[in-house]
PDB file of C-alpha atoms in Angstrom:
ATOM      1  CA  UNK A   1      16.127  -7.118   5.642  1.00 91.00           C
ATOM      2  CA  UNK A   2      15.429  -7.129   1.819  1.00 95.00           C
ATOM      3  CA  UNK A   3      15.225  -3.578   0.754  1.00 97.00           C
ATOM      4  CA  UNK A   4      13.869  -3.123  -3.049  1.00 98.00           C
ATOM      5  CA  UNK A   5      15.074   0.660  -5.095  1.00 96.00           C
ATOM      6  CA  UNK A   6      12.560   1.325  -7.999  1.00 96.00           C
ATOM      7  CA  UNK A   7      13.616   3.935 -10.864  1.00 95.00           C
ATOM      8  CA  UNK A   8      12.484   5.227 -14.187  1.00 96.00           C
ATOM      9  CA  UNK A   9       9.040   5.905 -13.719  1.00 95.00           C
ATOM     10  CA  UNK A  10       7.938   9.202 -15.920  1.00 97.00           C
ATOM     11  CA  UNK A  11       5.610  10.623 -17.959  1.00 97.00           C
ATOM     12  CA  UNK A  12       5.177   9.547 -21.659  1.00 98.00           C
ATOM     13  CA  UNK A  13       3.070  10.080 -24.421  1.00 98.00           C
ATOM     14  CA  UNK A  14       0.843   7.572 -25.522  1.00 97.00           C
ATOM     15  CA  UNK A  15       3.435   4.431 -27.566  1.00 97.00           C
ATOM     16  CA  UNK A  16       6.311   5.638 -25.818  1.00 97.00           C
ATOM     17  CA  UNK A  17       8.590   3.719 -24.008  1.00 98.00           C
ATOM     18  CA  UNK A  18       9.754   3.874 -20.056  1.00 98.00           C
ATOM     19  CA  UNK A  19      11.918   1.137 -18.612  1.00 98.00           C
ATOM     20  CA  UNK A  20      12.076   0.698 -14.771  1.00 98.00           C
ATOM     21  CA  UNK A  21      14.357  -0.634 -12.537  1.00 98.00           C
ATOM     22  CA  UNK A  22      14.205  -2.484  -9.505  1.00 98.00           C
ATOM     23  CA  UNK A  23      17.738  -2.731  -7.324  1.00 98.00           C
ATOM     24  CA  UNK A  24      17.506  -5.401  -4.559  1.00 98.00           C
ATOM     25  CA  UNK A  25      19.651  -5.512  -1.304  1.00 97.00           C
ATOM     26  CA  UNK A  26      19.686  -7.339   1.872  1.00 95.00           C
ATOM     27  CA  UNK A  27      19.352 -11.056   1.039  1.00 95.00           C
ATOM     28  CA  UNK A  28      20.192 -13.306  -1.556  1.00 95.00           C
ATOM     29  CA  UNK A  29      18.851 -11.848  -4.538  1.00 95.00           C
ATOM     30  CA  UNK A  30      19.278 -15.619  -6.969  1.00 93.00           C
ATOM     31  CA  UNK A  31      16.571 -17.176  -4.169  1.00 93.00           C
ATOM     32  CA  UNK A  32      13.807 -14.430  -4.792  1.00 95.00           C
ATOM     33  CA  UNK A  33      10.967 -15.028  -7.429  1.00 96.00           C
ATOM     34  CA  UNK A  34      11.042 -10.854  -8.776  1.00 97.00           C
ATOM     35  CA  UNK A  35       7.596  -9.063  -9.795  1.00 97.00           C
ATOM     36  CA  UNK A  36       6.299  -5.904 -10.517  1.00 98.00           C
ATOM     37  CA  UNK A  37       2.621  -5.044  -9.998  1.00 97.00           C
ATOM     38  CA  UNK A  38       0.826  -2.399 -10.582  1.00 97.00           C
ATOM     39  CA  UNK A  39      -2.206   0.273  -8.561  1.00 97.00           C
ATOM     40  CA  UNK A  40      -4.006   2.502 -10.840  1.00 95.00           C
ATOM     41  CA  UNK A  41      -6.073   4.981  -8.871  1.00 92.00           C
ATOM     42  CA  UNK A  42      -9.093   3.459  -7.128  1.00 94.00           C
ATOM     43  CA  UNK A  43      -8.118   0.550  -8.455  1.00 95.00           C
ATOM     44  CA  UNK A  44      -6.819  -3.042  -6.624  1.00 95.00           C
ATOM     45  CA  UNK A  45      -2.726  -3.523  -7.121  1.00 96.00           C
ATOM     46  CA  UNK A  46      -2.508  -6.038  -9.920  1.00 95.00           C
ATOM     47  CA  UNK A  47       0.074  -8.316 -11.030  1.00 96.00           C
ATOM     48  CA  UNK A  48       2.038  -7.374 -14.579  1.00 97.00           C
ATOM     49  CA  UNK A  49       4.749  -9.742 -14.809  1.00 96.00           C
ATOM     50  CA  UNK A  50       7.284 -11.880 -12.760  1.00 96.00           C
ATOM     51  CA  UNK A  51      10.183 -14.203 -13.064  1.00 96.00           C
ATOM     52  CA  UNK A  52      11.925 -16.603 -11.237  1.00 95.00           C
ATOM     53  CA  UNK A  53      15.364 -16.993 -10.508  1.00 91.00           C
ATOM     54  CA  UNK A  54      16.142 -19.435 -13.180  1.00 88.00           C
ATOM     55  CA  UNK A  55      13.212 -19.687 -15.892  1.00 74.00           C
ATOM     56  CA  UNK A  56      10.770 -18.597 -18.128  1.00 84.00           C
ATOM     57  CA  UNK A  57       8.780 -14.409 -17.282  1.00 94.00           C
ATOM     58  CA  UNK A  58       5.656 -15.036 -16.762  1.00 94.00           C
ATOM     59  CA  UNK A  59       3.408 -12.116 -17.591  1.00 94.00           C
ATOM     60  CA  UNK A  60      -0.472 -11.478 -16.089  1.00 91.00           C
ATOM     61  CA  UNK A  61      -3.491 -12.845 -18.585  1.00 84.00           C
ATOM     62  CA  UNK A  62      -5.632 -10.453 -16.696  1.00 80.00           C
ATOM     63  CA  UNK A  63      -3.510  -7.062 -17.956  1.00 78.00           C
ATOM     64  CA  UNK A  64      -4.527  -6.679 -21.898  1.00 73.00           C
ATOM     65  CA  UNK A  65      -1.482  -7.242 -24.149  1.00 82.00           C
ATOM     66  CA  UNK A  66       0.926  -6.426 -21.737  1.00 87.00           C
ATOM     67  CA  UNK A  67       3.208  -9.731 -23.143  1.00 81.00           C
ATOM     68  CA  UNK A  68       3.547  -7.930 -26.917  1.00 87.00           C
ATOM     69  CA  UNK A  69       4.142  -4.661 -25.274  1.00 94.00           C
ATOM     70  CA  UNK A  70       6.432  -5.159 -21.709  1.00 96.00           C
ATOM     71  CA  UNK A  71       9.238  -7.256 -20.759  1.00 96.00           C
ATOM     72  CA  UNK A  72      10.316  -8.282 -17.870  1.00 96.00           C
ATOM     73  CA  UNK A  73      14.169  -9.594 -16.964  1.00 96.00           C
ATOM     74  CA  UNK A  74      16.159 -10.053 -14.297  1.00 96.00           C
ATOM     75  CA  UNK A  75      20.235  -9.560 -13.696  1.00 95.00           C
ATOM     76  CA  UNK A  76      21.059 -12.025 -10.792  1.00 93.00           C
ATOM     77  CA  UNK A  77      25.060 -10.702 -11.071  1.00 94.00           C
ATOM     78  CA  UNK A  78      23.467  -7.278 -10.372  1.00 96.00           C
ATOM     79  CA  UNK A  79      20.703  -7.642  -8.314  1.00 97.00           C
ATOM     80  CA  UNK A  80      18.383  -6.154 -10.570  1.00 97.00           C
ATOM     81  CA  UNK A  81      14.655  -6.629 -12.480  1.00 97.00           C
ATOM     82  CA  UNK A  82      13.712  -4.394 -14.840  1.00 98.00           C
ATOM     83  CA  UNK A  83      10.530  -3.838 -16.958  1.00 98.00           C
ATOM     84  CA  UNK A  84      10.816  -2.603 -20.405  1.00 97.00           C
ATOM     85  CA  UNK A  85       7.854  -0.990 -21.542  1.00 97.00           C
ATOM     86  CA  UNK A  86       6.391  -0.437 -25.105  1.00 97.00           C
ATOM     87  CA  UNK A  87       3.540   1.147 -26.722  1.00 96.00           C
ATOM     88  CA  UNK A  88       2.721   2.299 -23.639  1.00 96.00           C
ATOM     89  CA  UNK A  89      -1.152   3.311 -23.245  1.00 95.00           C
ATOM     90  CA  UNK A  90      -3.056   6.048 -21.183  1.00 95.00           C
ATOM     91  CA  UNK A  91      -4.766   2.784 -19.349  1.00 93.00           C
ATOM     92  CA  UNK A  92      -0.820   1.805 -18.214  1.00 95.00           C
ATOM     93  CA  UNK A  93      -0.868   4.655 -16.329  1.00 96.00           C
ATOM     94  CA  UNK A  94      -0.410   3.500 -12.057  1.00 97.00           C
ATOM     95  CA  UNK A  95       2.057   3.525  -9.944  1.00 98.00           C
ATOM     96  CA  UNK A  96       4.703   0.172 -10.393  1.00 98.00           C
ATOM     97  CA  UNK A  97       5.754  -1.908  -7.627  1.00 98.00           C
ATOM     98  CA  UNK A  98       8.233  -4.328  -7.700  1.00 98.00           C
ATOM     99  CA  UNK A  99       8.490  -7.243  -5.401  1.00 98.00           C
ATOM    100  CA  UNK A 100      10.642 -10.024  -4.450  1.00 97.00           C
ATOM    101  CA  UNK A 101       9.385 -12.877  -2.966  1.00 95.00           C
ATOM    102  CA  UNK A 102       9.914 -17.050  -1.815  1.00 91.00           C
ATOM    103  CA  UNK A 103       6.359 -18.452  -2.324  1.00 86.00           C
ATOM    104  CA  UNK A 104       7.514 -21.629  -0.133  1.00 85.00           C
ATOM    105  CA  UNK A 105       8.220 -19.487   2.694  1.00 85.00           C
ATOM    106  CA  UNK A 106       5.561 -16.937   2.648  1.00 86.00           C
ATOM    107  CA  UNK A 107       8.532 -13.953   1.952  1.00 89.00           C
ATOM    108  CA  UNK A 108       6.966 -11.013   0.532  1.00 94.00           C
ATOM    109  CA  UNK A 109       8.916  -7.428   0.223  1.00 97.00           C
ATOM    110  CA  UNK A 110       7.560  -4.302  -1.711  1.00 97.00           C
ATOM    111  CA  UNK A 111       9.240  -1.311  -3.334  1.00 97.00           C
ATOM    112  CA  UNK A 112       8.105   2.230  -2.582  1.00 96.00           C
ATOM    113  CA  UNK A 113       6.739   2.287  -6.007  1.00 97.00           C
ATOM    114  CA  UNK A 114       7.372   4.646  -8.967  1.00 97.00           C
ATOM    115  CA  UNK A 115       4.424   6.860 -11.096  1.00 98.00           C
ATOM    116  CA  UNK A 116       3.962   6.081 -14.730  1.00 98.00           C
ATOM    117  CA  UNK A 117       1.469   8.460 -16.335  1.00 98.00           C
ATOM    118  CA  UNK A 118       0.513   7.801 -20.253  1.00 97.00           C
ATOM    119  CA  UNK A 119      -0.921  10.871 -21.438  1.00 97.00           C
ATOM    120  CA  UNK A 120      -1.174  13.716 -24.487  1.00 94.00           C
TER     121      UNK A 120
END
């Protein structure tokens, strides 16, 4: 059963930086397209950024800037995703899921998720 570890959420100041982490267990990690989404509150969970196993991130048109500002990259010898985040902005603030999934297959897993509050 894939099992998916996020860390680093925080609170920052508005143009800080956080970067989160996203350890992945319980499968083979190098078959998974990796995301991380995001829920701000009363909002819907939106996409932010993924990449597949081999190629280029992708990042969301719908989330403003978010390619100048975040980055997302994967370490398939570690079983890891991060996202690097910069600039960061009181409307970033959610809670960040990451997710691994085979979009052949239907294979979906979720994180427990990890706060991120931008504020003064």
């Amino acid at each position: 059963q894939v099992q998916l570890v996020e860390s680093g959420g925080g609170s920052v100041q508005p143009g800080g930086s956080l970067r989160l982490s996203c350890v992945f267990s319980g499968s083979i990690f190098s078959n998974y397209v990796m995301a991380w989404f995001r829920q701000a509150p009363g909002k819907q969970r939106e996409l932010v950024a993924l990449i597949a196993p081999i190629g280029t991130p992708m990042y969301a048109d719908s989330v403003k800037d978010v390619k100048g500002r975040f980055t997302i990259s994967r370490d398939n010898a570690k079983n890891t995703v991060a996202l690097q985040m910069d600039q960061l902005k009181p409307e970033d603030t959610a809670v960040y899921y990451c997710n691994a999934n085979i979009p052949r297959f239907g294979s979906s897993y979720w994180g427990q998720g990890t706060q991120v509050t931008v504020s003064s």
